[in-house]
């Protein structure tokens, strides 16, 4: 059974004169001890998807559809119920670790608070658990460093603190929104190795949002490709790299510079720009940049098709 | 004669930023951003510079244009040492060196139209040009970088990130420079737009015979575009080599670690390659490690590495490339 099941999720934002749809009819599920990657470019709706799951949309945003976590409907649940889930059963790691830690409080204060709030521990017990948690993410001399302030840590260390904090209540799901984007490559490799290790040792499921297909290839089991708020393709990670079906996935994979390939200086590029969500468009959102575009693509909305097994694609082409 | 000498020769460039000491009587300390960097950049070459944040690559770029004053060293451009040049003469020389910045929107004045932004350098250096002539040149340049000349009266906020970067490129190229310093020009852009900008730079470089110094933290992008690559760590160059050779046979342990840390977008190939994660992070340039600055993170550290500073030299088993490591 899946741990998190998202059905026909749509996210809208009210603007003074209009309404925009940031995510449309998205369905996916995360199984226990699975890493699902949501990949897309900026504005593709990947962050709004995870924010709506946790009820963290901006005040002018609202969502429709269904999100079931552990069998319970949590989309648009009231704040009290969500507060008991957030941080305890579902934890979140954000992109910028400095912006998500309070600069005025010691790491110990911020982390102890989580355990006191969610598990009713006293602060002495909690501190012990916090030190163990920091140890687990390989922070050297955790018992001393736990009393430091966030600015005394480097970027990679802060992200480790965020991961330790996310793990404190032994959540069954971690949502990580671009957790390594702000880090250097050598540090990114360390954090990815750590996430893989955690998944193996604790059976935690991870929903990883990223723009980097390299990161997806390194750690994900399944991947969901998004474009303009829509699902374009969903597949097992090996399949998507070996045999991408959707023209967008294909074009995206071709446009990444790959260090181990030697082929002239020019890249295969996708012409044009991603659609501006304020402009209403007809048909497939990728149609104006797609090399396989035909008449139906500009007039008829795309629908998800299931192509054997779990594989899903939203494209008018006959891809099977 | 002119072609045989490099366009740019940097000799032992040092940039130290003084930092006020914590107490009044204490000695001033220095933030050692760039400590002794030497390299040549040839005519028509794309030279890549790669390194992690804080390694001094942006300081190096800015110092080439003397936007930052070097503490020591020589920057010889077209046979003329830019260091110590009086401002008037520097200004004349500097029109031949232009820069493209990382954040496309932040480097454009929001209150100026695109036409004014691109025309500004012409107004500074070619005062004799008529407004009509300037307008004409701007439109030609806009077309060349893939912007529609009809958009000449629009403002930067009306453009997407990729288009803003095209405006930045047009502004840099309108003076027909010899050297363009590109400081992380595609880092702020989406993958599909990144490829467009890289291809544009490659085309323009060929058409206009430009030399580029292409700076990025992303080795796969640097390798895509560069003829030669320099790897920088904590203010020093640790390896310089032809792009493919650097990737195929990295000599410096840091270069090797950097290559292995890049996630490869293919699970099959990603699984097959050696994985040696480097421990720790880049130390503070305020207090860099002694001798070889990489030794605290190096998997092959020897006693010598803690005592002697390795110099950049040709490795004994190769006739190309330069490496600063006691192992080679």
PDB file of C-alpha atoms in Angstrom, chain B residues 124-277:
ATOM      1  CA  UNK B 124      30.745  56.153 -23.346  1.00  0.00           C
ATOM      2  CA  UNK B 125      33.350  55.125 -25.881  1.00  0.00           C
ATOM      3  CA  UNK B 126      32.050  56.337 -29.235  1.00  0.00           C
ATOM      4  CA  UNK B 127      30.749  59.791 -28.490  1.00  0.00           C
ATOM      5  CA  UNK B 128      30.905  60.826 -32.140  1.00  0.00           C
ATOM      6  CA  UNK B 129      28.179  58.359 -33.140  1.00  0.00           C
ATOM      7  CA  UNK B 130      24.792  59.827 -34.010  1.00  0.00           C
ATOM      8  CA  UNK B 131      21.687  58.598 -32.220  1.00  0.00           C
ATOM      9  CA  UNK B 132      20.478  57.026 -35.424  1.00  0.00           C
ATOM     10  CA  UNK B 133      23.734  55.156 -35.854  1.00  0.00           C
ATOM     11  CA  UNK B 134      23.683  53.924 -32.236  1.00  0.00           C
ATOM     12  CA  UNK B 135      20.088  52.780 -32.580  1.00  0.00           C
ATOM     13  CA  UNK B 136      21.004  50.891 -35.742  1.00  0.00           C
ATOM     14  CA  UNK B 137      23.927  49.113 -34.080  1.00  0.00           C
ATOM     15  CA  UNK B 138      21.780  48.180 -31.088  1.00  0.00           C
ATOM     16  CA  UNK B 139      19.130  46.658 -33.331  1.00  0.00           C
ATOM     17  CA  UNK B 140      21.733  44.643 -35.225  1.00  0.00           C
ATOM     18  CA  UNK B 141      23.199  43.378 -31.955  1.00  0.00           C
ATOM     19  CA  UNK B 142      19.765  42.483 -30.559  1.00  0.00           C
ATOM     20  CA  UNK B 143      19.060  40.435 -33.647  1.00  0.00           C
ATOM     21  CA  UNK B 144      22.440  38.741 -33.338  1.00  0.00           C
ATOM     22  CA  UNK B 145      21.817  37.555 -29.774  1.00  0.00           C
ATOM     23  CA  UNK B 146      18.335  36.287 -30.636  1.00  0.00           C
ATOM     24  CA  UNK B 147      16.182  39.139 -29.338  1.00  0.00           C
ATOM     25  CA  UNK B 148      13.552  40.720 -31.489  1.00  0.00           C
ATOM     26  CA  UNK B 149      14.682  44.305 -32.349  1.00  0.00           C
ATOM     27  CA  UNK B 150      11.040  45.376 -31.983  1.00  0.00           C
ATOM     28  CA  UNK B 151      11.442  44.940 -28.236  1.00  0.00           C
ATOM     29  CA  UNK B 152      14.021  47.740 -28.057  1.00  0.00           C
ATOM     30  CA  UNK B 153      11.788  49.989 -25.936  1.00  0.00           C
ATOM     31  CA  UNK B 154      10.848  47.392 -23.342  1.00  0.00           C
ATOM     32  CA  UNK B 155      12.165  47.182 -19.792  1.00  0.00           C
ATOM     33  CA  UNK B 156      14.165  44.283 -18.291  1.00  0.00           C
ATOM     34  CA  UNK B 157      11.287  43.040 -16.127  1.00  0.00           C
ATOM     35  CA  UNK B 158       9.294  42.320 -19.261  1.00  0.00           C
ATOM     36  CA  UNK B 159      11.800  39.657 -20.268  1.00  0.00           C
ATOM     37  CA  UNK B 160      12.420  36.130 -19.009  1.00  0.00           C
ATOM     38  CA  UNK B 161      15.708  35.125 -17.330  1.00  0.00           C
ATOM     39  CA  UNK B 162      17.164  33.689 -20.521  1.00  0.00           C
ATOM     40  CA  UNK B 163      16.234  36.787 -22.508  1.00  0.00           C
ATOM     41  CA  UNK B 164      17.768  39.045 -19.838  1.00  0.00           C
ATOM     42  CA  UNK B 165      20.998  37.102 -20.173  1.00  0.00           C
ATOM     43  CA  UNK B 166      20.831  37.747 -23.947  1.00  0.00           C
ATOM     44  CA  UNK B 167      20.546  41.475 -23.174  1.00  0.00           C
ATOM     45  CA  UNK B 168      23.628  41.210 -20.945  1.00  0.00           C
ATOM     46  CA  UNK B 169      25.498  39.471 -23.755  1.00  0.00           C
ATOM     47  CA  UNK B 170      24.455  42.131 -26.269  1.00  0.00           C
ATOM     48  CA  UNK B 171      25.696  44.875 -23.920  1.00  0.00           C
ATOM     49  CA  UNK B 172      29.031  43.101 -23.507  1.00  0.00           C
ATOM     50  CA  UNK B 173      29.548  42.558 -27.220  1.00  0.00           C
ATOM     51  CA  UNK B 174      28.449  45.898 -28.654  1.00  0.00           C
ATOM     52  CA  UNK B 175      31.966  47.329 -28.274  1.00  0.00           C
ATOM     53  CA  UNK B 176      33.498  44.421 -30.201  1.00  0.00           C
ATOM     54  CA  UNK B 177      35.710  43.303 -27.305  1.00  0.00           C
ATOM     55  CA  UNK B 178      38.642  40.904 -27.621  1.00  0.00           C
ATOM     56  CA  UNK B 179      38.016  39.202 -24.292  1.00  0.00           C
ATOM     57  CA  UNK B 180      34.736  38.455 -22.547  1.00  0.00           C
ATOM     58  CA  UNK B 181      34.801  37.329 -18.938  1.00  0.00           C
ATOM     59  CA  UNK B 182      31.674  35.259 -18.245  1.00  0.00           C
ATOM     60  CA  UNK B 183      31.100  34.814 -14.518  1.00  0.00           C
ATOM     61  CA  UNK B 184      28.589  31.958 -14.047  1.00  0.00           C
ATOM     62  CA  UNK B 185      26.521  33.139 -17.019  1.00  0.00           C
ATOM     63  CA  UNK B 186      24.088  30.214 -16.994  1.00  0.00           C
ATOM     64  CA  UNK B 187      23.890  29.229 -13.323  1.00  0.00           C
ATOM     65  CA  UNK B 188      20.653  31.102 -12.698  1.00  0.00           C
ATOM     66  CA  UNK B 189      18.905  29.604 -15.729  1.00  0.00           C
ATOM     67  CA  UNK B 190      16.785  26.514 -16.285  1.00  0.00           C
ATOM     68  CA  UNK B 191      18.330  23.545 -18.072  1.00  0.00           C
ATOM     69  CA  UNK B 192      16.515  24.101 -21.367  1.00  0.00           C
ATOM     70  CA  UNK B 193      17.473  27.798 -21.384  1.00  0.00           C
ATOM     71  CA  UNK B 194      21.033  27.046 -20.267  1.00  0.00           C
ATOM     72  CA  UNK B 195      21.604  25.109 -23.470  1.00  0.00           C
ATOM     73  CA  UNK B 196      20.305  28.020 -25.562  1.00  0.00           C
ATOM     74  CA  UNK B 197      22.712  30.485 -23.932  1.00  0.00           C
ATOM     75  CA  UNK B 198      25.703  28.142 -24.191  1.00  0.00           C
ATOM     76  CA  UNK B 199      25.015  27.606 -27.889  1.00  0.00           C
ATOM     77  CA  UNK B 200      24.656  31.354 -28.405  1.00  0.00           C
ATOM     78  CA  UNK B 201      28.008  32.014 -26.723  1.00  0.00           C
ATOM     79  CA  UNK B 202      29.710  29.343 -28.841  1.00  0.00           C
ATOM     80  CA  UNK B 203      28.269  30.832 -32.060  1.00  0.00           C
ATOM     81  CA  UNK B 204      29.207  34.406 -31.169  1.00  0.00           C
ATOM     82  CA  UNK B 205      32.677  33.382 -30.076  1.00  0.00           C
ATOM     83  CA  UNK B 206      33.278  31.784 -33.483  1.00  0.00           C
ATOM     84  CA  UNK B 207      31.706  34.577 -35.521  1.00  0.00           C
ATOM     85  CA  UNK B 208      33.473  37.405 -33.721  1.00  0.00           C
ATOM     86  CA  UNK B 209      36.734  35.610 -32.953  1.00  0.00           C
ATOM     87  CA  UNK B 210      36.345  36.314 -29.245  1.00  0.00           C
ATOM     88  CA  UNK B 211      38.361  34.911 -26.399  1.00  0.00           C
ATOM     89  CA  UNK B 212      36.280  33.817 -23.434  1.00  0.00           C
ATOM     90  CA  UNK B 213      37.081  33.187 -19.825  1.00  0.00           C
ATOM     91  CA  UNK B 214      34.145  31.007 -18.820  1.00  0.00           C
ATOM     92  CA  UNK B 215      33.638  30.632 -15.085  1.00  0.00           C
ATOM     93  CA  UNK B 216      31.292  28.125 -13.482  1.00  0.00           C
ATOM     94  CA  UNK B 217      31.008  25.873 -10.484  1.00  0.00           C
ATOM     95  CA  UNK B 218      29.606  23.201 -12.789  1.00  0.00           C
ATOM     96  CA  UNK B 219      32.358  21.135 -14.389  1.00  0.00           C
ATOM     97  CA  UNK B 220      30.031  19.520 -16.941  1.00  0.00           C
ATOM     98  CA  UNK B 221      29.091  22.922 -18.349  1.00  0.00           C
ATOM     99  CA  UNK B 222      32.695  24.134 -18.336  1.00  0.00           C
ATOM    100  CA  UNK B 223      33.802  21.005 -20.139  1.00  0.00           C
ATOM    101  CA  UNK B 224      31.076  21.384 -22.732  1.00  0.00           C
ATOM    102  CA  UNK B 225      32.243  24.800 -23.841  1.00  0.00           C
ATOM    103  CA  UNK B 226      35.963  25.111 -23.047  1.00  0.00           C
ATOM    104  CA  UNK B 227      39.139  24.372 -24.993  1.00  0.00           C
ATOM    105  CA  UNK B 228      41.205  24.331 -21.815  1.00  0.00           C
ATOM    106  CA  UNK B 229      40.122  24.192 -18.175  1.00  0.00           C
ATOM    107  CA  UNK B 230      41.669  25.578 -15.003  1.00  0.00           C
ATOM    108  CA  UNK B 231      40.645  24.104 -11.654  1.00  0.00           C
ATOM    109  CA  UNK B 232      40.816  26.434  -8.673  1.00  0.00           C
ATOM    110  CA  UNK B 233      40.840  25.558  -4.996  1.00  0.00           C
ATOM    111  CA  UNK B 234      41.113  28.027  -2.138  1.00  0.00           C
ATOM    112  CA  UNK B 235      42.675  30.855  -4.115  1.00  0.00           C
ATOM    113  CA  UNK B 236      45.096  28.746  -6.129  1.00  0.00           C
ATOM    114  CA  UNK B 237      45.083  26.947  -9.445  1.00  0.00           C
ATOM    115  CA  UNK B 238      45.580  23.237  -8.834  1.00  0.00           C
ATOM    116  CA  UNK B 239      45.362  21.947 -12.397  1.00  0.00           C
ATOM    117  CA  UNK B 240      45.270  23.310 -15.953  1.00  0.00           C
ATOM    118  CA  UNK B 241      44.782  21.113 -18.975  1.00  0.00           C
ATOM    119  CA  UNK B 242      43.059  20.693 -22.321  1.00  0.00           C
ATOM    120  CA  UNK B 243      39.364  19.999 -21.585  1.00  0.00           C
ATOM    121  CA  UNK B 244      39.116  16.374 -22.688  1.00  0.00           C
ATOM    122  CA  UNK B 245      42.459  15.410 -21.180  1.00  0.00           C
ATOM    123  CA  UNK B 246      41.440  16.975 -17.879  1.00  0.00           C
ATOM    124  CA  UNK B 247      38.297  14.903 -17.791  1.00  0.00           C
ATOM    125  CA  UNK B 248      39.889  11.657 -19.039  1.00  0.00           C
ATOM    126  CA  UNK B 249      43.054  11.847 -16.981  1.00  0.00           C
ATOM    127  CA  UNK B 250      42.620  14.159 -14.028  1.00  0.00           C
ATOM    128  CA  UNK B 251      45.943  14.374 -12.209  1.00  0.00           C
ATOM    129  CA  UNK B 252      45.100  16.371  -9.107  1.00  0.00           C
ATOM    130  CA  UNK B 253      43.119  14.504  -6.416  1.00  0.00           C
ATOM    131  CA  UNK B 254      40.780  17.490  -6.142  1.00  0.00           C
ATOM    132  CA  UNK B 255      40.003  17.448  -9.866  1.00  0.00           C
ATOM    133  CA  UNK B 256      39.326  13.744  -9.606  1.00  0.00           C
ATOM    134  CA  UNK B 257      36.987  14.234  -6.635  1.00  0.00           C
ATOM    135  CA  UNK B 258      35.202  17.056  -8.427  1.00  0.00           C
ATOM    136  CA  UNK B 259      34.579  14.860 -11.477  1.00  0.00           C
ATOM    137  CA  UNK B 260      33.359  11.952  -9.379  1.00  0.00           C
ATOM    138  CA  UNK B 261      30.994  14.157  -7.404  1.00  0.00           C
ATOM    139  CA  UNK B 262      29.034  15.247 -10.486  1.00  0.00           C
ATOM    140  CA  UNK B 263      25.738  13.375 -10.641  1.00  0.00           C
ATOM    141  CA  UNK B 264      25.499  11.707 -14.038  1.00  0.00           C
ATOM    142  CA  UNK B 265      22.010  11.756 -15.518  1.00  0.00           C
ATOM    143  CA  UNK B 266      21.981   8.046 -16.280  1.00  0.00           C
ATOM    144  CA  UNK B 267      21.579   5.470 -13.523  1.00  0.00           C
ATOM    145  CA  UNK B 268      23.499   2.839 -15.495  1.00  0.00           C
ATOM    146  CA  UNK B 269      26.598   4.919 -15.974  1.00  0.00           C
ATOM    147  CA  UNK B 270      26.203   6.509 -12.538  1.00  0.00           C
ATOM    148  CA  UNK B 271      26.346   3.076 -10.936  1.00  0.00           C
ATOM    149  CA  UNK B 272      29.439   1.974 -12.820  1.00  0.00           C
ATOM    150  CA  UNK B 273      31.866   4.665 -11.899  1.00  0.00           C
ATOM    151  CA  UNK B 274      34.058   4.983  -8.849  1.00  0.00           C
ATOM    152  CA  UNK B 275      32.495   6.858  -6.004  1.00  0.00           C
ATOM    153  CA  UNK B 276      34.823   8.450  -3.583  1.00  0.00           C
ATOM    154  CA  UNK B 277      33.093  11.148  -1.634  1.00  0.00           C
TER     155      UNK B 277
END
